[in-house]
Amino acid sequence: MLRSRVCDAIGIRYPIFQGGMAWVSDAKLAAAVSNAGGLGIISAMNADEHYVRDQIRLCRELTDAPFGVNIMLMSPHVAAVAQLVVEEKVPVVTTGAGLPGKYMPAWIEAGIKVVPVVPSVAIARRVAREGAVAVIAEGTESGGHIGELTTMALVPQVADAVQIPVLAAGGIADGRGMAAAFMLGAEGVQCGTRFLSACECGIHENYKQKVIGARDIDTQVTGRRLGHPVRALRNPFVNRFAEMERDPSVTEEQLAAFGTGAVRKAAVEGDVQNGSFLAGQIAALVKKEQPAREIVEEMMGECEALLNHSADRVR
Ligand code: TUI
């Protein structure tokens, strides 16, 4: 059975994290992934501490296994949520969209295992020094807010730069991607897009169908002008955002206002015209709705088979 330092560090059976996706990753999805032996993660997104507390408590009712909370560092509620996870003694915190250093001493003091998402070697080194137990090296293939480097280039460089375990994210949705990540030096993976089609994922049916129907070239990055590039499935909203971004008469404030609320419109309302359907480049590999347990076990089985038989490929 494939095990790694990630399993031992976090206390999980399989080294698969489910990404903390805004308006997607709630207690129900997180508990399903944790019950399947991976690490389920609740997204704190832009929500306040009351919402996040309810989700943490619900997750604890649904699973006895470890789970995580993803703290989006650009959230207006980040300080209150950072304090809440300490009070609630959440087992694992992952962070995204910024540098978590300011909050790390309190989290570590509370016994929380901190696993930041990093888009570069310098940031990986920095959070390792600050006490992270592992890092998630996320390539630009991911959905949502992204960095510049690809998973293929980023993961081995981060693995060489830090002593702590590295998880790979971005463009991984099956056992082949997982096996490849291990070959690059990763000891675990984080998947977002693949879990959008989990039965326990409560997003609108239109979102699931858009992911299941996606082709290889169907994602697009917008938001570079605002300094926050975001990958989503192409639709009228994304096309309009891209046009506005190119138009010098549109101000940055107007652009930001146009984007506000679009992720919710996609995930909750299934608004195919005005929603932002965040998804990674690997969306086309997601072909059907499946229970989270089946996703985790299928990925593990494929990955183990590939790694076990890799010597057969060498004469
Ligand atoms: O955070 C994510 N993915 C996200 S967050 C999000 S909500 C949002 N929506 C619109 C604009 C911005 C955010 C939707 N998807 N993934 C993890 C991730 N973290 N990707 C990249 C980074 C990152 C970037 C810079 C981590 C650290 C970092 O530090 C440098 C700095 O200058 O802050």
Short mmCIF file of N, CA, C and O in Angstrom, two decimals, residues 64-189:
data_model
loop_
_atom_site.label_atom_id
_atom_site.label_comp_id
_atom_site.label_asym_id
_atom_site.label_seq_id
_atom_site.Cartn_x
_atom_site.Cartn_y
_atom_site.Cartn_z
N ASP A 64 -15.11 11.17 12.36
CA ASP A 64 -14.13 11.17 13.46
C ASP A 64 -12.72 11.32 12.92
O ASP A 64 -11.77 11.42 13.70
N ALA A 65 -12.58 11.31 11.60
CA ALA A 65 -11.25 11.37 10.99
C ALA A 65 -10.76 12.82 10.94
O ALA A 65 -11.57 13.75 11.03
N PRO A 66 -9.44 13.00 10.79
CA PRO A 66 -8.92 14.37 10.67
C PRO A 66 -9.51 15.08 9.43
O PRO A 66 -9.80 14.44 8.43
N PHE A 67 -9.68 16.38 9.56
CA PHE A 67 -10.13 17.21 8.43
C PHE A 67 -9.39 18.54 8.52
O PHE A 67 -8.69 18.80 9.51
N GLY A 68 -9.54 19.37 7.50
CA GLY A 68 -8.86 20.65 7.51
C GLY A 68 -9.80 21.80 7.21
O GLY A 68 -10.94 21.60 6.77
N VAL A 69 -9.30 23.02 7.49
CA VAL A 69 -9.99 24.24 7.07
C VAL A 69 -9.02 25.02 6.20
O VAL A 69 -7.85 25.21 6.57
N ASN A 70 -9.48 25.42 5.01
CA ASN A 70 -8.66 26.26 4.14
C ASN A 70 -8.98 27.72 4.41
O ASN A 70 -10.13 28.15 4.30
N ILE A 71 -7.94 28.47 4.78
CA ILE A 71 -8.12 29.90 5.05
C ILE A 71 -7.59 30.69 3.86
O ILE A 71 -6.41 30.62 3.52
N MET A 72 -8.51 31.42 3.22
CA MET A 72 -8.18 32.26 2.08
C MET A 72 -7.69 33.58 2.65
O MET A 72 -8.46 34.31 3.27
N LEU A 73 -6.42 33.86 2.47
CA LEU A 73 -5.80 34.96 3.22
C LEU A 73 -6.24 36.34 2.75
O LEU A 73 -5.99 37.33 3.44
N MET A 74 -6.93 36.40 1.60
CA MET A 74 -7.48 37.69 1.16
C MET A 74 -8.88 37.95 1.72
O MET A 74 -9.48 38.99 1.44
N SER A 75 -9.41 37.02 2.50
CA SER A 75 -10.75 37.17 3.05
C SER A 75 -10.82 38.37 4.01
O SER A 75 -9.91 38.56 4.82
N PRO A 76 -11.91 39.13 3.97
CA PRO A 76 -12.05 40.23 4.94
C PRO A 76 -12.19 39.71 6.37
O PRO A 76 -12.01 40.47 7.33
N HIS A 77 -12.50 38.42 6.53
CA HIS A 77 -12.69 37.85 7.87
C HIS A 77 -11.50 37.01 8.34
O HIS A 77 -11.62 36.24 9.29
N VAL A 78 -10.35 37.18 7.67
CA VAL A 78 -9.24 36.27 7.93
C VAL A 78 -8.80 36.27 9.40
O VAL A 78 -8.54 35.19 9.97
N ALA A 79 -8.76 37.43 10.05
CA ALA A 79 -8.27 37.48 11.43
C ALA A 79 -9.19 36.69 12.36
O ALA A 79 -8.74 35.90 13.21
N ALA A 80 -10.51 36.88 12.19
CA ALA A 80 -11.48 36.19 13.06
C ALA A 80 -11.47 34.69 12.80
O ALA A 80 -11.55 33.87 13.74
N VAL A 81 -11.34 34.29 11.55
CA VAL A 81 -11.32 32.86 11.21
C VAL A 81 -10.01 32.22 11.71
O VAL A 81 -10.02 31.09 12.21
N ALA A 82 -8.92 32.97 11.62
CA ALA A 82 -7.62 32.47 12.11
C ALA A 82 -7.70 32.18 13.61
O ALA A 82 -7.15 31.19 14.10
N GLN A 83 -8.41 33.02 14.34
CA GLN A 83 -8.61 32.83 15.78
C GLN A 83 -9.57 31.67 16.05
O GLN A 83 -9.36 30.85 16.96
N LEU A 84 -10.62 31.59 15.26
CA LEU A 84 -11.63 30.53 15.43
C LEU A 84 -11.02 29.14 15.32
O LEU A 84 -11.33 28.25 16.13
N VAL A 85 -10.13 28.91 14.34
CA VAL A 85 -9.57 27.56 14.17
C VAL A 85 -8.74 27.16 15.39
O VAL A 85 -8.65 25.97 15.71
N VAL A 86 -8.18 28.15 16.07
CA VAL A 86 -7.45 27.87 17.31
C VAL A 86 -8.45 27.42 18.39
O VAL A 86 -8.26 26.39 19.05
N GLU A 87 -9.52 28.20 18.55
CA GLU A 87 -10.53 27.88 19.57
C GLU A 87 -11.15 26.50 19.31
O GLU A 87 -11.41 25.74 20.24
N GLU A 88 -11.37 26.19 18.05
CA GLU A 88 -12.02 24.93 17.69
C GLU A 88 -11.04 23.76 17.60
O GLU A 88 -11.45 22.63 17.35
N LYS A 89 -9.75 24.06 17.78
CA LYS A 89 -8.70 23.03 17.69
C LYS A 89 -8.84 22.16 16.43
O LYS A 89 -8.87 20.92 16.48
N VAL A 90 -8.92 22.85 15.32
CA VAL A 90 -9.02 22.18 14.02
C VAL A 90 -7.71 21.41 13.78
O VAL A 90 -6.63 21.93 14.05
N PRO A 91 -7.79 20.15 13.30
CA PRO A 91 -6.54 19.37 13.14
C PRO A 91 -5.55 19.96 12.14
O PRO A 91 -4.35 19.95 12.39
N VAL A 92 -6.07 20.45 10.98
CA VAL A 92 -5.18 20.91 9.91
C VAL A 92 -5.72 22.22 9.35
O VAL A 92 -6.93 22.38 9.17
N VAL A 93 -4.81 23.16 9.10
CA VAL A 93 -5.17 24.38 8.36
C VAL A 93 -4.34 24.45 7.09
O VAL A 93 -3.11 24.30 7.14
N THR A 94 -5.01 24.63 5.95
CA THR A 94 -4.29 24.96 4.73
C THR A 94 -4.58 26.43 4.44
O THR A 94 -5.60 26.97 4.87
N THR A 95 -3.64 27.08 3.74
CA THR A 95 -3.85 28.49 3.42
C THR A 95 -3.69 28.69 1.93
O THR A 95 -3.04 27.90 1.25
N GLY A 96 -4.28 29.77 1.42
CA GLY A 96 -4.15 30.10 0.00
C GLY A 96 -4.22 31.58 -0.21
O GLY A 96 -4.66 32.34 0.66
N ALA A 97 -3.73 32.01 -1.39
CA ALA A 97 -3.83 33.39 -1.85
C ALA A 97 -3.10 34.38 -0.95
O ALA A 97 -3.55 35.51 -0.78
N GLY A 98 -1.97 33.96 -0.37
CA GLY A 98 -1.18 34.89 0.43
C GLY A 98 -0.20 34.19 1.34
O GLY A 98 -0.05 32.97 1.31
N LEU A 99 0.45 35.01 2.19
CA LEU A 99 1.47 34.52 3.11
C LEU A 99 0.87 34.38 4.51
O LEU A 99 0.36 35.34 5.07
N PRO A 100 0.94 33.18 5.10
CA PRO A 100 0.27 32.92 6.37
C PRO A 100 1.10 33.24 7.62
O PRO A 100 0.63 33.07 8.74
N GLY A 101 2.37 33.72 7.42
CA GLY A 101 3.35 33.83 8.52
C GLY A 101 2.82 34.47 9.80
O GLY A 101 3.09 33.99 10.89
N LYS A 102 2.04 35.53 9.64
CA LYS A 102 1.54 36.28 10.79
C LYS A 102 0.67 35.41 11.72
O LYS A 102 0.63 35.63 12.93
N TYR A 103 -0.03 34.43 11.15
CA TYR A 103 -0.95 33.61 11.94
C TYR A 103 -0.32 32.31 12.44
O TYR A 103 -0.87 31.64 13.31
N MET A 104 0.83 31.95 11.87
CA MET A 104 1.37 30.62 12.12
C MET A 104 1.77 30.35 13.57
O MET A 104 1.50 29.26 14.07
N PRO A 105 2.38 31.30 14.28
CA PRO A 105 2.75 30.99 15.66
C PRO A 105 1.55 30.56 16.51
O PRO A 105 1.63 29.56 17.26
N ALA A 106 0.43 31.23 16.38
CA ALA A 106 -0.77 30.88 17.18
C ALA A 106 -1.31 29.51 16.78
O ALA A 106 -1.73 28.72 17.62
N TRP A 107 -1.30 29.23 15.47
CA TRP A 107 -1.81 27.93 15.01
C TRP A 107 -0.91 26.80 15.53
O TRP A 107 -1.40 25.78 16.02
N ILE A 108 0.39 27.00 15.41
CA ILE A 108 1.34 25.94 15.81
C ILE A 108 1.24 25.73 17.33
O ILE A 108 1.19 24.59 17.81
N GLU A 109 1.15 26.82 18.06
CA GLU A 109 1.01 26.77 19.53
C GLU A 109 -0.23 25.96 19.92
O GLU A 109 -0.23 25.23 20.91
N ALA A 110 -1.29 26.06 19.11
CA ALA A 110 -2.55 25.33 19.40
C ALA A 110 -2.50 23.88 18.91
O ALA A 110 -3.48 23.14 19.04
N GLY A 111 -1.37 23.48 18.33
CA GLY A 111 -1.24 22.08 17.87
C GLY A 111 -1.82 21.84 16.49
O GLY A 111 -1.97 20.68 16.07
N ILE A 112 -2.15 22.92 15.79
CA ILE A 112 -2.70 22.78 14.43
C ILE A 112 -1.56 22.50 13.46
O ILE A 112 -0.50 23.12 13.54
N LYS A 113 -1.79 21.55 12.55
CA LYS A 113 -0.80 21.28 11.50
C LYS A 113 -1.07 22.22 10.33
O LYS A 113 -2.18 22.22 9.79
N VAL A 114 -0.08 23.00 9.99
CA VAL A 114 -0.27 24.05 8.97
C VAL A 114 0.38 23.61 7.65
O VAL A 114 1.54 23.22 7.62
N VAL A 115 -0.44 23.65 6.61
CA VAL A 115 0.01 23.21 5.28
C VAL A 115 -0.35 24.29 4.26
O VAL A 115 -1.44 24.27 3.67
N PRO A 116 0.55 25.25 4.02
CA PRO A 116 0.23 26.34 3.09
C PRO A 116 0.31 25.90 1.62
O PRO A 116 1.12 25.05 1.27
N VAL A 117 -0.52 26.52 0.79
CA VAL A 117 -0.35 26.39 -0.67
C VAL A 117 0.72 27.40 -1.07
O VAL A 117 0.67 28.56 -0.67
N VAL A 118 1.69 26.93 -1.87
CA VAL A 118 2.78 27.81 -2.30
C VAL A 118 2.91 27.78 -3.83
O VAL A 118 2.82 26.73 -4.44
N PRO A 119 3.14 28.97 -4.42
CA PRO A 119 3.29 29.03 -5.88
C PRO A 119 4.75 29.14 -6.32
O PRO A 119 5.01 29.25 -7.51
N SER A 120 5.70 29.15 -5.35
CA SER A 120 7.11 29.34 -5.71
C SER A 120 8.02 28.73 -4.66
O SER A 120 7.60 28.48 -3.52
N VAL A 121 9.28 28.54 -5.04
CA VAL A 121 10.29 27.98 -4.13
C VAL A 121 10.52 28.92 -2.95
O VAL A 121 10.62 28.48 -1.80
N ALA A 122 10.62 30.22 -3.22
CA ALA A 122 10.92 31.17 -2.13
C ALA A 122 9.85 31.12 -1.04
O ALA A 122 10.16 31.11 0.15
N ILE A 123 8.59 31.04 -1.46
CA ILE A 123 7.50 31.01 -0.47
C ILE A 123 7.48 29.66 0.25
O ILE A 123 7.23 29.60 1.46
N ALA A 124 7.82 28.59 -0.46
CA ALA A 124 7.91 27.27 0.19
C ALA A 124 8.98 27.29 1.29
O ALA A 124 8.75 26.82 2.41
N ARG A 125 10.15 27.85 0.95
CA ARG A 125 11.24 27.92 1.95
C ARG A 125 10.80 28.73 3.16
O ARG A 125 11.05 28.36 4.30
N ARG A 126 10.13 29.82 2.88
CA ARG A 126 9.72 30.74 3.95
C ARG A 126 8.74 30.06 4.92
O ARG A 126 8.93 30.10 6.14
N VAL A 127 7.70 29.39 4.39
CA VAL A 127 6.71 28.77 5.30
C VAL A 127 7.30 27.55 6.00
O VAL A 127 6.91 27.24 7.13
N ALA A 128 8.25 26.87 5.36
CA ALA A 128 8.93 25.74 6.02
C ALA A 128 9.68 26.25 7.24
O ALA A 128 9.61 25.65 8.33
N ARG A 129 10.38 27.38 7.07
CA ARG A 129 11.12 28.00 8.18
C ARG A 129 10.16 28.42 9.29
O ARG A 129 10.48 28.35 10.47
N GLU A 130 8.96 28.83 8.91
CA GLU A 130 7.98 29.33 9.90
C GLU A 130 7.23 28.19 10.60
O GLU A 130 6.39 28.46 11.46
N GLY A 131 7.48 26.93 10.20
CA GLY A 131 6.91 25.80 10.95
C GLY A 131 5.82 25.01 10.26
O GLY A 131 5.14 24.20 10.90
N ALA A 132 5.65 25.18 8.95
CA ALA A 132 4.67 24.36 8.22
C ALA A 132 5.07 22.89 8.31
O ALA A 132 6.26 22.56 8.31
N VAL A 133 4.08 21.98 8.42
CA VAL A 133 4.41 20.54 8.48
C VAL A 133 4.56 19.96 7.07
O VAL A 133 5.18 18.91 6.89
N ALA A 134 3.98 20.61 6.09
CA ALA A 134 4.08 20.20 4.69
C ALA A 134 3.69 21.41 3.86
O ALA A 134 3.17 22.40 4.40
N VAL A 135 3.96 21.37 2.55
CA VAL A 135 3.49 22.43 1.65
C VAL A 135 2.76 21.79 0.48
O VAL A 135 3.05 20.66 0.09
N ILE A 136 1.83 22.56 -0.07
CA ILE A 136 1.14 22.14 -1.30
C ILE A 136 1.68 23.02 -2.42
O ILE A 136 1.42 24.23 -2.45
N ALA A 137 2.46 22.41 -3.32
CA ALA A 137 3.01 23.15 -4.47
C ALA A 137 1.96 23.10 -5.57
O ALA A 137 1.72 22.05 -6.16
N GLU A 138 1.32 24.25 -5.80
CA GLU A 138 0.18 24.28 -6.72
C GLU A 138 0.57 24.93 -8.04
O GLU A 138 0.95 26.11 -8.07
N GLY A 139 0.46 24.19 -9.11
CA GLY A 139 0.77 24.70 -10.44
C GLY A 139 -0.37 25.49 -11.04
O GLY A 139 -1.52 25.43 -10.57
N THR A 140 -0.05 26.19 -12.11
CA THR A 140 -0.99 27.11 -12.76
C THR A 140 -2.12 26.39 -13.50
O THR A 140 -3.07 27.03 -13.96
N GLU A 141 -2.05 25.05 -13.57
CA GLU A 141 -3.12 24.27 -14.18
C GLU A 141 -4.39 24.26 -13.33
O GLU A 141 -5.47 23.89 -13.79
N SER A 142 -4.25 24.65 -12.07
CA SER A 142 -5.37 24.62 -11.11
C SER A 142 -6.53 25.51 -11.51
O SER A 142 -6.35 26.45 -12.28
N GLY A 143 -7.65 25.26 -10.89
CA GLY A 143 -8.77 26.18 -10.99
C GLY A 143 -8.64 27.26 -9.92
O GLY A 143 -7.85 27.14 -8.99
N GLY A 144 -9.41 28.32 -10.08
CA GLY A 144 -9.41 29.40 -9.09
C GLY A 144 -8.16 30.27 -9.21
O GLY A 144 -7.58 30.40 -10.28
N HIS A 145 -7.76 30.83 -8.08
CA HIS A 145 -6.63 31.76 -8.01
C HIS A 145 -5.33 30.98 -8.24
O HIS A 145 -5.08 30.00 -7.56
N ILE A 146 -4.51 31.41 -9.17
CA ILE A 146 -3.35 30.61 -9.57
C ILE A 146 -2.05 31.40 -9.57
O ILE A 146 -2.05 32.63 -9.67
N GLY A 147 -0.94 30.65 -9.48
CA GLY A 147 0.40 31.22 -9.67
C GLY A 147 0.83 31.06 -11.12
O GLY A 147 0.03 30.70 -11.99
N GLU A 148 2.13 31.28 -11.37
CA GLU A 148 2.65 31.29 -12.75
C GLU A 148 3.22 29.95 -13.19
O GLU A 148 3.13 29.59 -14.36
N LEU A 149 3.88 29.24 -12.28
CA LEU A 149 4.63 28.04 -12.68
C LEU A 149 3.72 26.83 -12.86
O LEU A 149 2.70 26.70 -12.18
N THR A 150 4.13 25.94 -13.77
CA THR A 150 3.36 24.71 -13.95
C THR A 150 3.70 23.72 -12.84
O THR A 150 4.76 23.80 -12.20
N THR A 151 2.81 22.76 -12.64
CA THR A 151 3.03 21.71 -11.64
C THR A 151 4.33 20.95 -11.95
O THR A 151 5.13 20.68 -11.05
N MET A 152 4.53 20.66 -13.23
CA MET A 152 5.72 19.90 -13.66
C MET A 152 7.02 20.61 -13.29
O MET A 152 8.00 19.98 -12.89
N ALA A 153 7.04 21.93 -13.42
CA ALA A 153 8.25 22.70 -13.10
C ALA A 153 8.37 22.98 -11.60
O ALA A 153 9.46 22.94 -11.03
N LEU A 154 7.22 23.26 -10.97
CA LEU A 154 7.24 23.71 -9.57
C LEU A 154 7.54 22.59 -8.58
O LEU A 154 8.35 22.77 -7.65
N VAL A 155 6.89 21.43 -8.75
CA VAL A 155 6.97 20.39 -7.71
C VAL A 155 8.41 19.91 -7.45
O VAL A 155 8.84 19.88 -6.29
N PRO A 156 9.19 19.55 -8.48
CA PRO A 156 10.54 19.06 -8.17
C PRO A 156 11.43 20.15 -7.57
O PRO A 156 12.29 19.84 -6.73
N GLN A 157 11.21 21.40 -7.97
CA GLN A 157 12.04 22.47 -7.42
C GLN A 157 11.71 22.71 -5.95
O GLN A 157 12.60 22.93 -5.13
N VAL A 158 10.42 22.64 -5.62
CA VAL A 158 10.04 22.79 -4.20
C VAL A 158 10.53 21.58 -3.40
O VAL A 158 11.05 21.72 -2.29
N ALA A 159 10.40 20.38 -3.98
CA ALA A 159 10.84 19.16 -3.27
C ALA A 159 12.34 19.23 -2.96
O ALA A 159 12.78 18.74 -1.91
N ASP A 160 13.11 19.82 -3.87
CA ASP A 160 14.56 19.96 -3.62
C ASP A 160 14.86 21.03 -2.58
O ASP A 160 15.90 20.99 -1.94
N ALA A 161 13.96 22.00 -2.44
CA ALA A 161 14.25 23.18 -1.63
C ALA A 161 13.90 23.02 -0.15
O ALA A 161 14.45 23.72 0.69
N VAL A 162 12.96 22.13 0.16
CA VAL A 162 12.51 22.01 1.57
C VAL A 162 12.63 20.56 2.06
O VAL A 162 12.60 19.63 1.25
N GLN A 163 12.75 20.42 3.35
CA GLN A 163 12.88 19.07 3.95
C GLN A 163 11.51 18.46 4.25
O GLN A 163 11.37 17.25 4.34
N ILE A 164 10.52 19.32 4.47
CA ILE A 164 9.17 18.83 4.81
C ILE A 164 8.50 18.22 3.57
O ILE A 164 8.89 18.54 2.45
N PRO A 165 7.49 17.35 3.77
CA PRO A 165 6.82 16.74 2.62
C PRO A 165 6.11 17.77 1.74
O PRO A 165 5.60 18.78 2.23
N VAL A 166 6.08 17.45 0.44
CA VAL A 166 5.44 18.31 -0.55
C VAL A 166 4.24 17.56 -1.14
O VAL A 166 4.35 16.38 -1.48
N LEU A 167 3.11 18.24 -1.22
CA LEU A 167 1.97 17.71 -1.98
C LEU A 167 1.91 18.48 -3.28
O LEU A 167 2.21 19.68 -3.30
N ALA A 168 1.52 17.80 -4.35
CA ALA A 168 1.39 18.46 -5.64
C ALA A 168 -0.07 18.76 -5.90
O ALA A 168 -0.95 17.95 -5.57
N ALA A 169 -0.33 19.91 -6.52
CA ALA A 169 -1.70 20.27 -6.90
C ALA A 169 -1.65 20.97 -8.24
O ALA A 169 -0.64 21.56 -8.62
N GLY A 170 -2.76 20.89 -8.97
CA GLY A 170 -2.84 21.55 -10.27
C GLY A 170 -2.70 20.54 -11.39
O GLY A 170 -1.60 20.05 -11.66
N GLY A 171 -3.81 20.17 -12.00
CA GLY A 171 -3.75 19.25 -13.14
C GLY A 171 -3.73 17.79 -12.76
O GLY A 171 -3.40 16.94 -13.58
N ILE A 172 -4.10 17.48 -11.50
CA ILE A 172 -4.10 16.08 -11.06
C ILE A 172 -5.53 15.63 -10.79
O ILE A 172 -6.21 16.21 -9.94
N ALA A 173 -6.00 14.62 -11.53
CA ALA A 173 -7.38 14.17 -11.34
C ALA A 173 -7.51 12.66 -11.44
O ALA A 173 -8.62 12.14 -11.40
N ASP A 174 -6.40 11.95 -11.56
CA ASP A 174 -6.48 10.49 -11.56
C ASP A 174 -5.16 9.90 -11.05
O ASP A 174 -4.25 10.64 -10.67
N GLY A 175 -5.09 8.56 -11.08
CA GLY A 175 -3.90 7.89 -10.55
C GLY A 175 -2.66 8.13 -11.38
O GLY A 175 -1.54 8.07 -10.85
N ARG A 176 -2.83 8.44 -12.68
CA ARG A 176 -1.66 8.77 -13.50
C ARG A 176 -1.02 10.06 -13.05
O ARG A 176 0.20 10.16 -12.88
N GLY A 177 -1.86 11.08 -12.83
CA GLY A 177 -1.34 12.37 -12.36
C GLY A 177 -0.71 12.21 -10.98
O GLY A 177 0.32 12.83 -10.69
N MET A 178 -1.33 11.37 -10.16
CA MET A 178 -0.80 11.17 -8.80
C MET A 178 0.56 10.46 -8.87
O MET A 178 1.52 10.88 -8.18
N ALA A 179 0.67 9.42 -9.70
CA ALA A 179 1.94 8.70 -9.83
C ALA A 179 3.02 9.65 -10.36
O ALA A 179 4.16 9.65 -9.89
N ALA A 180 2.64 10.48 -11.33
CA ALA A 180 3.59 11.45 -11.90
C ALA A 180 4.08 12.41 -10.82
O ALA A 180 5.27 12.74 -10.75
N ALA A 181 3.15 12.85 -9.97
CA ALA A 181 3.51 13.77 -8.88
C ALA A 181 4.54 13.12 -7.96
O ALA A 181 5.51 13.76 -7.52
N PHE A 182 4.34 11.83 -7.66
CA PHE A 182 5.31 11.13 -6.80
C PHE A 182 6.67 11.04 -7.50
O PHE A 182 7.71 11.20 -6.86
N MET A 183 6.67 10.84 -8.80
CA MET A 183 7.93 10.79 -9.54
C MET A 183 8.66 12.13 -9.50
O MET A 183 9.88 12.20 -9.61
N LEU A 184 7.89 13.21 -9.34
CA LEU A 184 8.50 14.55 -9.27
C LEU A 184 8.99 14.89 -7.87
O LEU A 184 9.54 15.97 -7.65
N GLY A 185 8.74 13.99 -6.93
CA GLY A 185 9.22 14.24 -5.56
C GLY A 185 8.13 14.57 -4.57
O GLY A 185 8.41 14.80 -3.39
N ALA A 186 6.86 14.58 -5.03
CA ALA A 186 5.76 14.84 -4.10
C ALA A 186 5.48 13.59 -3.28
O ALA A 186 5.80 12.47 -3.69
N GLU A 187 4.89 13.79 -2.11
CA GLU A 187 4.50 12.66 -1.25
C GLU A 187 3.00 12.66 -1.00
O GLU A 187 2.51 12.00 -0.09
N GLY A 188 2.29 13.44 -1.80
CA GLY A 188 0.84 13.49 -1.71
C GLY A 188 0.32 14.41 -2.78
O GLY A 188 1.11 15.09 -3.45
N VAL A 189 -1.00 14.42 -2.94
CA VAL A 189 -1.60 15.32 -3.93
C VAL A 189 -2.80 16.03 -3.32
O VAL A 189 -3.42 15.54 -2.36
#
